[in-house]
mmCIF file of C-alpha atoms in Angstrom:
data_model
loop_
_atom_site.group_PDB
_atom_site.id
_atom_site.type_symbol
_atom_site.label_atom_id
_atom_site.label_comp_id
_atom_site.label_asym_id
_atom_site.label_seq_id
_atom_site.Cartn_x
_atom_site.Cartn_y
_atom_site.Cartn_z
ATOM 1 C CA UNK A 20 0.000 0.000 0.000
ATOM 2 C CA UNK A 21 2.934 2.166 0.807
ATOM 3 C CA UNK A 22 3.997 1.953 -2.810
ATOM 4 C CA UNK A 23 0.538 3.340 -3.938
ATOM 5 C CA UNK A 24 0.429 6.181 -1.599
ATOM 6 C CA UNK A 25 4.231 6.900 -2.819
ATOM 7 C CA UNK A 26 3.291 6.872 -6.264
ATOM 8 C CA UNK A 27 0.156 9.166 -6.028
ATOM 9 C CA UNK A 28 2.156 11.407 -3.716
ATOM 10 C CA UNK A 29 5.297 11.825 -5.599
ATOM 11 C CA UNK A 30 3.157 12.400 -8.778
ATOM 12 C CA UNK A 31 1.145 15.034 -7.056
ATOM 13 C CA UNK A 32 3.985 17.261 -5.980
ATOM 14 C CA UNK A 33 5.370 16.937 -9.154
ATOM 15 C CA UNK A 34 2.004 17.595 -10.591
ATOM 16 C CA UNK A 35 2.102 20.895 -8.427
ATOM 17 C CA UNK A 36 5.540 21.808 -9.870
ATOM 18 C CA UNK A 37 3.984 21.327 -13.865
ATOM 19 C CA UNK A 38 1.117 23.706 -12.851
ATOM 20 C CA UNK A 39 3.562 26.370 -11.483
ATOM 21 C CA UNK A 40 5.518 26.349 -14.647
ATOM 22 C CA UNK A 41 2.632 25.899 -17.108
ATOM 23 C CA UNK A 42 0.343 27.889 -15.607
ATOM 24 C CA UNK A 43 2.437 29.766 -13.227
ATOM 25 C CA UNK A 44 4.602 30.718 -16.367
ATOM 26 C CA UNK A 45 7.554 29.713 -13.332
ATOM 27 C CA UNK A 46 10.865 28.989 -14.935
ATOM 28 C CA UNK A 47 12.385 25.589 -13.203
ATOM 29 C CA UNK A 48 14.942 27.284 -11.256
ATOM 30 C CA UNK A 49 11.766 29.123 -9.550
ATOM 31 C CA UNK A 50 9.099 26.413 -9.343
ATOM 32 C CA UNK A 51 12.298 24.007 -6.985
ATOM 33 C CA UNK A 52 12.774 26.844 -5.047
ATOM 34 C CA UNK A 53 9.507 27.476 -4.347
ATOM 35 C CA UNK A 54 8.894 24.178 -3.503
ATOM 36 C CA UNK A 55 12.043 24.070 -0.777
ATOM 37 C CA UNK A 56 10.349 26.749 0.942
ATOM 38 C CA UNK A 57 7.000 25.603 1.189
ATOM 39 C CA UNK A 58 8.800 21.906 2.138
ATOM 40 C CA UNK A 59 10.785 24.436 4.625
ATOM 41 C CA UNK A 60 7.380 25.832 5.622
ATOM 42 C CA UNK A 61 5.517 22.558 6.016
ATOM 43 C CA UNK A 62 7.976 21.260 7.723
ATOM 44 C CA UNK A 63 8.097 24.103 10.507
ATOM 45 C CA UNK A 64 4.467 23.751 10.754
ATOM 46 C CA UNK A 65 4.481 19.796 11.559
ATOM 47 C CA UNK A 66 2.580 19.076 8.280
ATOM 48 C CA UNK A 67 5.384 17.159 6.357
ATOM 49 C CA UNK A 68 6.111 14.558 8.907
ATOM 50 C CA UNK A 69 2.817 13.216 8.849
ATOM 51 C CA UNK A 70 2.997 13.098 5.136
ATOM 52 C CA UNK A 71 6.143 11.462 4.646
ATOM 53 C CA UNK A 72 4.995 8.583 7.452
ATOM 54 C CA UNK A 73 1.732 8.664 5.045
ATOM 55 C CA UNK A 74 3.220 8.266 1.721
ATOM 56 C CA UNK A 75 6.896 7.214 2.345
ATOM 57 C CA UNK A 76 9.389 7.881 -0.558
ATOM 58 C CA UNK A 77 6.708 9.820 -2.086
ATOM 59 C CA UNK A 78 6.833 12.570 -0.117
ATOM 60 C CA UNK A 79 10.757 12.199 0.874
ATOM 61 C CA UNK A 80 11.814 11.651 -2.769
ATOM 62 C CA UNK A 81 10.357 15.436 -3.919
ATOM 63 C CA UNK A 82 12.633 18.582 -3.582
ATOM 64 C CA UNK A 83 10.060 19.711 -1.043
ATOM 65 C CA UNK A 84 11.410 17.243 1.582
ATOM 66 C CA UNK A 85 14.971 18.924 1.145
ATOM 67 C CA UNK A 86 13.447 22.267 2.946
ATOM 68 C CA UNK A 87 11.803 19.974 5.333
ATOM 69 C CA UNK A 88 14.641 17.868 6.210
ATOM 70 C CA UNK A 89 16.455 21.435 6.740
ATOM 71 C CA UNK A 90 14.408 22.559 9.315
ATOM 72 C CA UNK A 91 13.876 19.506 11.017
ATOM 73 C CA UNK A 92 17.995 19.235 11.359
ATOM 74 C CA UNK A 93 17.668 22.288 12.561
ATOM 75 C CA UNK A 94 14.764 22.391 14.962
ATOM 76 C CA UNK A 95 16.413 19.054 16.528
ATOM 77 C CA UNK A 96 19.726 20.527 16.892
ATOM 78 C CA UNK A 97 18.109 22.946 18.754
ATOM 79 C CA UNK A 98 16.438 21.049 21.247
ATOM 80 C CA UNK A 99 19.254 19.332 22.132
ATOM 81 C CA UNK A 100 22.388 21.882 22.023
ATOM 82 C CA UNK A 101 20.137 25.233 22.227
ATOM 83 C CA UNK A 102 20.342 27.903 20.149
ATOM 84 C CA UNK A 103 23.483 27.451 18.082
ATOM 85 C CA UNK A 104 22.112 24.267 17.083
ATOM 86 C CA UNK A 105 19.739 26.051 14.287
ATOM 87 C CA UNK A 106 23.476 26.888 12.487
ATOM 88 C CA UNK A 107 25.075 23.098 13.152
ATOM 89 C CA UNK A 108 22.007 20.802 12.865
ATOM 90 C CA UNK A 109 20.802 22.673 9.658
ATOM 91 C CA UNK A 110 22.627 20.003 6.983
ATOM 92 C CA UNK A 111 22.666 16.975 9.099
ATOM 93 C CA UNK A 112 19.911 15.129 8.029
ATOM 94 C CA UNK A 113 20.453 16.910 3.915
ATOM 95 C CA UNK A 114 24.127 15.549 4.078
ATOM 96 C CA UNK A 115 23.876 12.325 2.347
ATOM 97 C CA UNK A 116 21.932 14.316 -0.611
ATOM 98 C CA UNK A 117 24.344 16.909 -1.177
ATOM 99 C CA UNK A 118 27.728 15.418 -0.090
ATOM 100 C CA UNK A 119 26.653 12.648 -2.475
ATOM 101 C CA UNK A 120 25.738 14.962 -5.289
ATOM 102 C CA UNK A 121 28.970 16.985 -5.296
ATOM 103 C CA UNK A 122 30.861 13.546 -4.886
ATOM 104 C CA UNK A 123 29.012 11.892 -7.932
ATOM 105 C CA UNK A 124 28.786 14.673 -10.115
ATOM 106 C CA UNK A 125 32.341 15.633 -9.388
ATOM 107 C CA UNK A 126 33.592 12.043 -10.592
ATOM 108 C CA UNK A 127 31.003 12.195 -13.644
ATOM 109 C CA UNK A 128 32.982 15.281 -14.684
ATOM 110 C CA UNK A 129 35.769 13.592 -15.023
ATOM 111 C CA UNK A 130 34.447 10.599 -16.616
ATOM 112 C CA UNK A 131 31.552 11.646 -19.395
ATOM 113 C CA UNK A 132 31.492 13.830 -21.836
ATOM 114 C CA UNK A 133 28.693 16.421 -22.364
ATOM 115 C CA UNK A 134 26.111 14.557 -24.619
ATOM 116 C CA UNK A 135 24.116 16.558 -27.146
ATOM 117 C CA UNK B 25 11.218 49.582 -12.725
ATOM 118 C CA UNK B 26 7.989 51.175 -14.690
ATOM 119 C CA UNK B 27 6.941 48.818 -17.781
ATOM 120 C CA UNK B 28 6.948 51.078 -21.057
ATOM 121 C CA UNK B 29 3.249 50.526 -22.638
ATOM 122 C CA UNK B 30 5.159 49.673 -25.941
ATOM 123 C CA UNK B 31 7.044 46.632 -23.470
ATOM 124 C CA UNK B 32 3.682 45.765 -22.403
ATOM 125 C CA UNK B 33 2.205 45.836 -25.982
ATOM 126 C CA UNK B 34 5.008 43.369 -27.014
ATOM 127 C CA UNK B 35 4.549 40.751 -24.027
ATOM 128 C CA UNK B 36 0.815 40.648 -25.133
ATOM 129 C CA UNK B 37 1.772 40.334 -28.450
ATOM 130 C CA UNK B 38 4.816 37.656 -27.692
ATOM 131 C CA UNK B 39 1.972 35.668 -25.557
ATOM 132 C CA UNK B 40 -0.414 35.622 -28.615
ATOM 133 C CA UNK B 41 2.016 33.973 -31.047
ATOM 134 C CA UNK B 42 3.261 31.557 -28.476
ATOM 135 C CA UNK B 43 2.270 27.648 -29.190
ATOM 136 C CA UNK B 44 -0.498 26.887 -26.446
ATOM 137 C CA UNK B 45 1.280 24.771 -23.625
ATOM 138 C CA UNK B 46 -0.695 21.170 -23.587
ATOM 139 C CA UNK B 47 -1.229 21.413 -19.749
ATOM 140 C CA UNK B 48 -3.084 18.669 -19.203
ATOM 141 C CA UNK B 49 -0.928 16.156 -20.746
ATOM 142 C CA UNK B 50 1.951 17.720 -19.591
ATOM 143 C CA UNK B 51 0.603 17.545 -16.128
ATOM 144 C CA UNK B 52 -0.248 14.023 -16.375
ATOM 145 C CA UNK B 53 3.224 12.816 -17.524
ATOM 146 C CA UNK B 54 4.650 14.890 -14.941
ATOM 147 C CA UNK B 55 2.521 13.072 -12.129
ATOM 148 C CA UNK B 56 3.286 9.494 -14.216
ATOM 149 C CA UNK B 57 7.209 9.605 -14.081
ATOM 150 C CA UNK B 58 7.436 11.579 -10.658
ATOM 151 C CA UNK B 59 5.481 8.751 -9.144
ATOM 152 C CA UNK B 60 7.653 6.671 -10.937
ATOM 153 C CA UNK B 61 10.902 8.074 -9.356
ATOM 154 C CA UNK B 62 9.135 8.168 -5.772
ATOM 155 C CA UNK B 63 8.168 4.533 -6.452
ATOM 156 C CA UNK B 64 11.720 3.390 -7.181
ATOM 157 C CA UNK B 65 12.180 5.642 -4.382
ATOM 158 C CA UNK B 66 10.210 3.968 -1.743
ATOM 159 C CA UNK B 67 11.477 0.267 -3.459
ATOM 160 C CA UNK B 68 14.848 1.120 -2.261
ATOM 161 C CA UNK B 69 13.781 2.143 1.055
ATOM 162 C CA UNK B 70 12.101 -1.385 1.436
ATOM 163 C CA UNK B 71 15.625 -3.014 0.322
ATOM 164 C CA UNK B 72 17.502 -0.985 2.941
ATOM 165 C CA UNK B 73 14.770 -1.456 5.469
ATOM 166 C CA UNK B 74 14.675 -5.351 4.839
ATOM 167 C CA UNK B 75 18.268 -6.412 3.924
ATOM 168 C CA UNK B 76 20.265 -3.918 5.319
ATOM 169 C CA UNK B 77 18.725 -3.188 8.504
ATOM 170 C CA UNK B 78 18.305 0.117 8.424
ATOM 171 C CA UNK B 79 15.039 1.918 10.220
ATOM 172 C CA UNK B 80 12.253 3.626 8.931
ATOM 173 C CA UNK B 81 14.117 6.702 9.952
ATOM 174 C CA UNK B 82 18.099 6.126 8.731
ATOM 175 C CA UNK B 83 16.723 3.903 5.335
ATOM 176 C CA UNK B 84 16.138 7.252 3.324
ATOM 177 C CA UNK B 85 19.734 8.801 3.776
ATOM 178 C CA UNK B 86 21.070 5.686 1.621
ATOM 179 C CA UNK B 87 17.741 5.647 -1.096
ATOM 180 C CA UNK B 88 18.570 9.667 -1.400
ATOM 181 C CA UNK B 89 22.312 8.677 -2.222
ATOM 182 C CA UNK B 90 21.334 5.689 -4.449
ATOM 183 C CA UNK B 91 18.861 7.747 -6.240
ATOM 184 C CA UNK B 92 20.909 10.857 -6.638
ATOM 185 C CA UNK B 93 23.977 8.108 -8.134
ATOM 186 C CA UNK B 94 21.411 6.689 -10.911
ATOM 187 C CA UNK B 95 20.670 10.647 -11.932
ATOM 188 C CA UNK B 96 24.446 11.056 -12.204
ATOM 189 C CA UNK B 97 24.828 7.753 -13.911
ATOM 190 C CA UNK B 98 22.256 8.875 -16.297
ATOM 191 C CA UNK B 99 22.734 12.407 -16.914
ATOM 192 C CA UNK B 100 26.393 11.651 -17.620
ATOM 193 C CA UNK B 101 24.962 8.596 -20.396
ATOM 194 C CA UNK B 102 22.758 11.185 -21.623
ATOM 195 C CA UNK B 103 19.355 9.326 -20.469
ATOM 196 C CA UNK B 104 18.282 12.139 -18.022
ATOM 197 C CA UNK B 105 17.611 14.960 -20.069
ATOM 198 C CA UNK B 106 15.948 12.733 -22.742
ATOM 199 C CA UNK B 107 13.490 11.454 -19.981
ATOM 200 C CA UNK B 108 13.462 15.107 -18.945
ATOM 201 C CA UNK B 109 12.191 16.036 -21.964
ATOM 202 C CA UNK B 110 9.249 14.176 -22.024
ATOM 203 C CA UNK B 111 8.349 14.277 -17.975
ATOM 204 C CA UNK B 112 8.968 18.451 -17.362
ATOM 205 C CA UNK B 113 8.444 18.706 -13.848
ATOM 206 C CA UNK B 114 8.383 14.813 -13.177
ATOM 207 C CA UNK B 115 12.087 14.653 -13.600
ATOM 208 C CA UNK B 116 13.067 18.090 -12.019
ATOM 209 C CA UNK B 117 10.634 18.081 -8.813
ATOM 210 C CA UNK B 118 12.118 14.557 -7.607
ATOM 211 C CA UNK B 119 15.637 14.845 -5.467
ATOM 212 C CA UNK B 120 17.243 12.877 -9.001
ATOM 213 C CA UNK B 121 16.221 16.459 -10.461
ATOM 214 C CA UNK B 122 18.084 18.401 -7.905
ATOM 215 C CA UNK B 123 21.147 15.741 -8.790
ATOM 216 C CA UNK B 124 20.964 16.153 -12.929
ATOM 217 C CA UNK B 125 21.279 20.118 -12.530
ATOM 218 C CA UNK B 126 24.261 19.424 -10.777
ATOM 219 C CA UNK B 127 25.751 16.617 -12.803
ATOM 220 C CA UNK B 128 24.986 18.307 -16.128
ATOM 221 C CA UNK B 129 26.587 22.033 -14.729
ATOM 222 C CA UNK B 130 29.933 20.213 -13.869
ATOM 223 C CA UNK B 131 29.884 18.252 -17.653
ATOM 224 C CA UNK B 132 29.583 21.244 -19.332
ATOM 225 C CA UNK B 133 32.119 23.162 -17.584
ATOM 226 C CA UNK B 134 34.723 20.619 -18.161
ATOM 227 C CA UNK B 135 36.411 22.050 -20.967
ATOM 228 C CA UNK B 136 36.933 25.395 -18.087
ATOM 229 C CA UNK B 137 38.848 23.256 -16.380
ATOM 230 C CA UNK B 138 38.438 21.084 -12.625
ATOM 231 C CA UNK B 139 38.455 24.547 -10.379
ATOM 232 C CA UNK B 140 36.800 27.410 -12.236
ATOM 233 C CA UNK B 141 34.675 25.014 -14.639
ATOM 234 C CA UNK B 142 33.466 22.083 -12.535
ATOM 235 C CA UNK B 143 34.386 23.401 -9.137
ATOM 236 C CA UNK B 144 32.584 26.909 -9.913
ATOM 237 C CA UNK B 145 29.865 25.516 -12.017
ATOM 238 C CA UNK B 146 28.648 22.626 -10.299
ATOM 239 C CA UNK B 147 25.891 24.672 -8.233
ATOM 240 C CA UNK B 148 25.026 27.081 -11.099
ATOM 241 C CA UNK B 149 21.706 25.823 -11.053
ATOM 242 C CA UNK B 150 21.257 23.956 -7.656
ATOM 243 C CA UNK B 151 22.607 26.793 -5.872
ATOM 244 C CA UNK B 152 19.161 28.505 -5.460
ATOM 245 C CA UNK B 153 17.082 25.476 -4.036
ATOM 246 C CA UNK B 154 20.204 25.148 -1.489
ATOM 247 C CA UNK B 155 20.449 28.963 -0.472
ATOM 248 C CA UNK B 156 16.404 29.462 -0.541
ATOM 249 C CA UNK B 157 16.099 26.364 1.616
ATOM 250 C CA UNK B 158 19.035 27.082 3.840
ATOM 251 C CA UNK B 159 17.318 31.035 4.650
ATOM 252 C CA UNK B 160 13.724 29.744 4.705
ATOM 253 C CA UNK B 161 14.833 26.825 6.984
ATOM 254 C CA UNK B 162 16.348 29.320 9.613
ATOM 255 C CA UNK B 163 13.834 31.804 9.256
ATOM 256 C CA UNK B 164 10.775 28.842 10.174
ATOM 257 C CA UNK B 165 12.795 27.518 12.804
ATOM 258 C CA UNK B 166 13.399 30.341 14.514
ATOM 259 C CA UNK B 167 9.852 31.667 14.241
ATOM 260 C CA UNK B 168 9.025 27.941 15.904
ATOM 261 C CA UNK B 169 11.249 28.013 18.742
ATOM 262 C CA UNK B 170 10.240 31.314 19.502
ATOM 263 C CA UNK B 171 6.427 30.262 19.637
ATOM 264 C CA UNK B 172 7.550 27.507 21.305
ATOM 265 C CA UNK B 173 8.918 29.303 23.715
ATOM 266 C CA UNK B 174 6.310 31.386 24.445
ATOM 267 C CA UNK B 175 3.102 29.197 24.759
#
């Protein structure tokens, strides 16, 4: 059932970002960011973790779980080590994404050729 | 800046001639391959969650990493942007998206060499989802702890 709910989920929030650029006349650069920020937003709120337990991967997989997962580093950071822990705990759960993303792309530099 | 009414007179003009956007069915393929890459998404999850042994909670830090590898893998064999194509928003709302805009900024600054063409480049285009979410991040957390703090 998980895989269902992932699948409607994850199409959804992309759905959302083809609206904002169709009929939102967003470019892609804006529509993402957008999207962090209401993740960011939703995530503040308490909305996203519901969501994510909901629909699994569907709602972690979308860029909007990147602004959730930063505020949630943060906002547990906090708790724990007080108020410098909005500044350390920011990246700690986004880590793997980005320090995976440099590494990857980084090596695919070196490796591939532009195509097309 | 004040728009000139012959700038304005243009736009509506430049909006008149341009080819009607199929929303609907780009919409739909958008939802088709974004649940797609969620799906493969959550499969992953299962694998780490079953044969690895990692929890609900640590399984998605390895699916993000596996995921954001097969966008590399196939922006760099050219597969990405040909999927992208076809998908719009399906393949740039999905964390793989986030991973081709990165992959396909360092290719093309190759020839600029590994500092100021891949080094420089590589966040030309992710930059703004990681600066927009770092601000708006601090900005709701601080505006939680601080209603936190008072109720």
């Amino acid at each position: 059932m998980i895989f269902f709910w992932a699948f409607v989920v994850g199409g959804l929030i992309s759905a959302v970002g083809q609206l904002m650029m169709d009929v939102g006349r967003l470019t892609p650069g804006h529509t993402t960011v957008t999207l962090v920020v209401a993740g960011a937003v939703l995530g503040g709120l308490g909305w996203y973790e519901p969501l994510i337990r909901f629909a699994g991967a569907g709602a972690s997989v979308p860029i909007t779980s990147f602004g959730y997962a930063l505020t949630t580093g943060a906002l547990e950071e906090l708790k724990r080590h007080g108020w410098i822990g909005v500044i350390t705990g920011m990246f700690e759960i986004t880590s793997a994404g980005i320090s995976a993303a440099i590494i990857f792309s980084f090596l695919a530099a070196l490796v591939f050729r532009p195509k097309g | 800046m004040a728009r000139l009414p012959e700038a304005k007179a243009y736009q509506a003009l430049a909006r008149s001639k341009e080819t009607t956007r199929p929303v609907a069915a780009n919409v739909a393929r958008a939802f088709l391959v974004g649940g797609l890459i969620s799906v493969v998404g959550q499969a992953f999850m299962w694998l780490y969650e079953t044969v690895f042994g990692f929890t609900e909670q640590t399984a998605s830090n390895p699916t993000v990493a596996t995921l954001v590898f097969l966008s590399v893998l196939l922006t760099g064999l050219g597969v990405y942007d040909k999927i992208g194509e076809w998908a719009g928003a399906g393949s740039i709302v999905p964390v793989t998206g986030f991973a081709n805009t990165m992959a396909s900024s360092a290719l093309d600054a190759r020839s600029e060499g590994l500092v100021y063409g891949v080094g420089a480049n590589m966040f030309k285009v992710a930059g703004p989802v990681i600066v927009f979410g770092t601000v708006a991040a601090f900005v709701v957390a601080l505006v939680r702890a601080v209603v936190e703090a008072l109720v």
